[in-house]
PDB file of C-alpha atoms in Angstrom:
ATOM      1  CA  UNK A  13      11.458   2.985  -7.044  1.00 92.00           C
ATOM      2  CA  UNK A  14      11.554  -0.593  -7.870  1.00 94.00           C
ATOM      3  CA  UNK A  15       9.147  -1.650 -11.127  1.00 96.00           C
ATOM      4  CA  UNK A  16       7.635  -5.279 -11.364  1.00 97.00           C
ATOM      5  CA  UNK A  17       6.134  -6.739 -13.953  1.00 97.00           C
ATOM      6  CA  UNK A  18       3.827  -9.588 -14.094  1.00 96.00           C
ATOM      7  CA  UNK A  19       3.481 -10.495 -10.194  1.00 97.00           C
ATOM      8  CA  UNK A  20       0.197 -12.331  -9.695  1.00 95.00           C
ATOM      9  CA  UNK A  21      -2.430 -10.453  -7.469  1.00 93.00           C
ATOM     10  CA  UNK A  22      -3.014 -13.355  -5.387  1.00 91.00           C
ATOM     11  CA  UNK A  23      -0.223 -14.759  -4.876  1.00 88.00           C
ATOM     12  CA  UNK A  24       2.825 -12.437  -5.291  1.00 95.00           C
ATOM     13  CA  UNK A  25       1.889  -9.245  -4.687  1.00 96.00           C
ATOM     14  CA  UNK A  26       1.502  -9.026  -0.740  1.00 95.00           C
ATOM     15  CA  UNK A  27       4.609 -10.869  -0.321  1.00 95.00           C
ATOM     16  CA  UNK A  28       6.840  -8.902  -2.356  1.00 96.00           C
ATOM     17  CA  UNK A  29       5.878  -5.565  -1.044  1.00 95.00           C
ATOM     18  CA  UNK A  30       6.032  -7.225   2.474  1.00 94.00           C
ATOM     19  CA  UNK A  31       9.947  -7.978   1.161  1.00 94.00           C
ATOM     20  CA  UNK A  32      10.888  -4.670   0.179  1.00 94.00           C
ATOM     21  CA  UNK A  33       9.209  -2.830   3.011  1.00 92.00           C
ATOM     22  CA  UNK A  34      12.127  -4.470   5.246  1.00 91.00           C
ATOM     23  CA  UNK A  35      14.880  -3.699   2.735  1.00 90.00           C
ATOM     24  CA  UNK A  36      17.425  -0.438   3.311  1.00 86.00           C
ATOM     25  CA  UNK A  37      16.650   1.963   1.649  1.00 86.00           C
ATOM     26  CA  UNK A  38      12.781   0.623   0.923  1.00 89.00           C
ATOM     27  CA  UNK A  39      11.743   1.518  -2.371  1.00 93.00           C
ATOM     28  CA  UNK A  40       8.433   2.564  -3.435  1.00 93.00           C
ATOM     29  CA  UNK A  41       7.203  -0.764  -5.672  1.00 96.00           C
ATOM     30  CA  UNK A  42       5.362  -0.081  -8.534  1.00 97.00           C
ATOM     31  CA  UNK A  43       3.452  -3.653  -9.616  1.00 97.00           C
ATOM     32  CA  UNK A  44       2.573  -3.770 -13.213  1.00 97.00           C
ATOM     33  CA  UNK A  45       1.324  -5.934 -16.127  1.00 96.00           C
ATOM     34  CA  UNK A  46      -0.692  -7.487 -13.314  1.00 96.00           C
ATOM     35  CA  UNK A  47      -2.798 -11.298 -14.773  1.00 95.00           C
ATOM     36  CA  UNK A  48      -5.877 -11.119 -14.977  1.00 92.00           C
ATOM     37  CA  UNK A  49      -6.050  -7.044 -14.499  1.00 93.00           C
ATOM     38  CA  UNK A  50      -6.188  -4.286 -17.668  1.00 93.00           C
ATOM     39  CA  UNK A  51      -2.924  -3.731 -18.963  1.00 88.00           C
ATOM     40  CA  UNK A  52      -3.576   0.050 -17.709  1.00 90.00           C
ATOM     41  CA  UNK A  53      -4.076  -1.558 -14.746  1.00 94.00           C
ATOM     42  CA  UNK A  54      -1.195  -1.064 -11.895  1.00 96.00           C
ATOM     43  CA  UNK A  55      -0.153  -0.837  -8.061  1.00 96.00           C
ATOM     44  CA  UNK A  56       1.718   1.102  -6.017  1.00 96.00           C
ATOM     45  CA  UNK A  57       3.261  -0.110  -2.606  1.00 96.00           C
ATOM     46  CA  UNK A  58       5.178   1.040   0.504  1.00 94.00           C
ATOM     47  CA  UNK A  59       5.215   5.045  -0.500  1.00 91.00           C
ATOM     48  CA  UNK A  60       4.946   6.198   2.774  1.00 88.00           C
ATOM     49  CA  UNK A  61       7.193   3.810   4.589  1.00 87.00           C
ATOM     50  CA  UNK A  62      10.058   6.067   4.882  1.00 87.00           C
ATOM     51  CA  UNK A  63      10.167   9.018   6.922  1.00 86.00           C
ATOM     52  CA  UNK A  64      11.276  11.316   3.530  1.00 88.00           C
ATOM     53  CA  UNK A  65       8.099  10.204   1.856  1.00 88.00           C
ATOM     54  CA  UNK A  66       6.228  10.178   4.672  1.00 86.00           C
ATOM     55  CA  UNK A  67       7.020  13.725   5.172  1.00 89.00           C
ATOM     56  CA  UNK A  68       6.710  14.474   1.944  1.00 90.00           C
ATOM     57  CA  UNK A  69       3.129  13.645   2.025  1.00 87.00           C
ATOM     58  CA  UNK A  70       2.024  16.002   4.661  1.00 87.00           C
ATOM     59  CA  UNK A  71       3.961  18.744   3.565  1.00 89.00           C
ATOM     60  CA  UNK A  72       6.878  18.555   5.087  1.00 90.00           C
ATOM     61  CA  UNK A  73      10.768  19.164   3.690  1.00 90.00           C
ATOM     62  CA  UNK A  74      12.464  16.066   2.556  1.00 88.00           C
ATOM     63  CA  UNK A  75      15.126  16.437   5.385  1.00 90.00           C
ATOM     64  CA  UNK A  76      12.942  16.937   7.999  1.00 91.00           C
ATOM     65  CA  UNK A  77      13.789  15.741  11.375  1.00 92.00           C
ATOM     66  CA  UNK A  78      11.565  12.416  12.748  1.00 88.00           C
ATOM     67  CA  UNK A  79      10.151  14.420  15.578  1.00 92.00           C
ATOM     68  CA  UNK A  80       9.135  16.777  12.983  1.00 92.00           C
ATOM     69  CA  UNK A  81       7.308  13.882  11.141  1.00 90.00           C
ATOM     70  CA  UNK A  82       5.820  12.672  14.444  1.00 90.00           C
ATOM     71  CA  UNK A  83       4.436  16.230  15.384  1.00 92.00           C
ATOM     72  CA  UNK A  84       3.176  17.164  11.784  1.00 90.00           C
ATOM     73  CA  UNK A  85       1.194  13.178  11.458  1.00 88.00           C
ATOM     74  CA  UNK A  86       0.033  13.968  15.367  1.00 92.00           C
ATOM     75  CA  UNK A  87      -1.572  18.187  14.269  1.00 92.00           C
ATOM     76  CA  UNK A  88      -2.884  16.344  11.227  1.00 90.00           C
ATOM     77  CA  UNK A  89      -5.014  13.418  13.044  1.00 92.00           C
ATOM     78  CA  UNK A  90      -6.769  15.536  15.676  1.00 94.00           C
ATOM     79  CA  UNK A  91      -8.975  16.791  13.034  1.00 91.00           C
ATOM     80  CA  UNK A  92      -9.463  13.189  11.392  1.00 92.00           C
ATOM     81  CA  UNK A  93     -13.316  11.847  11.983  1.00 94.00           C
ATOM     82  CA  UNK A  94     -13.498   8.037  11.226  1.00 92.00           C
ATOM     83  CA  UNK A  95     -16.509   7.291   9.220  1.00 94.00           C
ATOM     84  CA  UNK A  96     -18.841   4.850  11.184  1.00 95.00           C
ATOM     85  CA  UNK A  97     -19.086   1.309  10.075  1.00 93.00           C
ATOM     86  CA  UNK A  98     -22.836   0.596   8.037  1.00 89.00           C
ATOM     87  CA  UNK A  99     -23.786  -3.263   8.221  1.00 88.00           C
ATOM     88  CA  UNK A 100     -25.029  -3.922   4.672  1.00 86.00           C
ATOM     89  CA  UNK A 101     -27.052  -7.368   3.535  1.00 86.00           C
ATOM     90  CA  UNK A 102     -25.032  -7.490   0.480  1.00 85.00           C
ATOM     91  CA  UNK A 103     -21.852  -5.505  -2.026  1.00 83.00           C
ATOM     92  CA  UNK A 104     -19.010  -6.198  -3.239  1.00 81.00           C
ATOM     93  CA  UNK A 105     -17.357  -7.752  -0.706  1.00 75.00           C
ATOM     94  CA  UNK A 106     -19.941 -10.173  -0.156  1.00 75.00           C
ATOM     95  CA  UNK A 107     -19.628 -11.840  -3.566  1.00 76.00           C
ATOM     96  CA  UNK A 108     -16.124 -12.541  -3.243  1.00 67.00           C
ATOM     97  CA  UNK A 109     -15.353 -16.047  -4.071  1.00 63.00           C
ATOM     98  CA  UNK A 110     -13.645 -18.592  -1.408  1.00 61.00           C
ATOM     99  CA  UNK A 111      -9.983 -19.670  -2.710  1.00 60.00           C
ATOM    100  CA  UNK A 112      -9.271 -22.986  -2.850  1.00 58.00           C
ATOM    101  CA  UNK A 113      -6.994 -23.620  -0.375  1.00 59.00           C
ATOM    102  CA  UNK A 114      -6.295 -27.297  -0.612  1.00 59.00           C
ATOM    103  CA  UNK A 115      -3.234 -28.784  -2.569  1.00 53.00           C
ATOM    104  CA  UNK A 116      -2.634 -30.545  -5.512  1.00 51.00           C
TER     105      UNK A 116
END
């Protein structure tokens, strides 16, 4: 596990985890002390980008084979229904500010 403290949200976070998603071994990144965010406030990245931890997740041993993995993730998502989009006329989402994108 890899600990940061103090990456911005906006402009540090996607990047970094993007970073150490491509490293060997990948760590699991654990983002805290994040500006503007509650100092309780913190978030966790790449932990199931490995095939132990993905494993792991679903059940399976730590040293289970990648075929394993594959068959386990395939059982698991027969039973998966996706939830159906809802167009809404307003949420969250909608009142989301534009960043300002041009340069000083």
């Amino acid at each position: 596990m890899k600990e940061i403290h103090g990456a911005h949200w906006n402009l540090e976070i996607g990047a970094l985890t993007e970073m150490f998603a491509f490293k060997e071994p990948s760590p699991l990144v654990l983002f805290d002390q994040i500006p503007d965010h509650a100092a309780n406030f913190r978030v966790a990245a790449n932990l199931i980008n490995t095939p132990t931890r993905s494993g792991l997740t679903v059940g399976m041993p730590a040293n289970a084979a990648p075929i394993e993995l594959v068959a386990r993730w395939k059982e698991l998502l027969k039973d998966v229904t996706p939830i159906p989009p809802r167009v809404v006329a307003s949420g969250p989402i909608l009142e989301t500010s534009k960043p300002n994108l041009t340069s000083t």
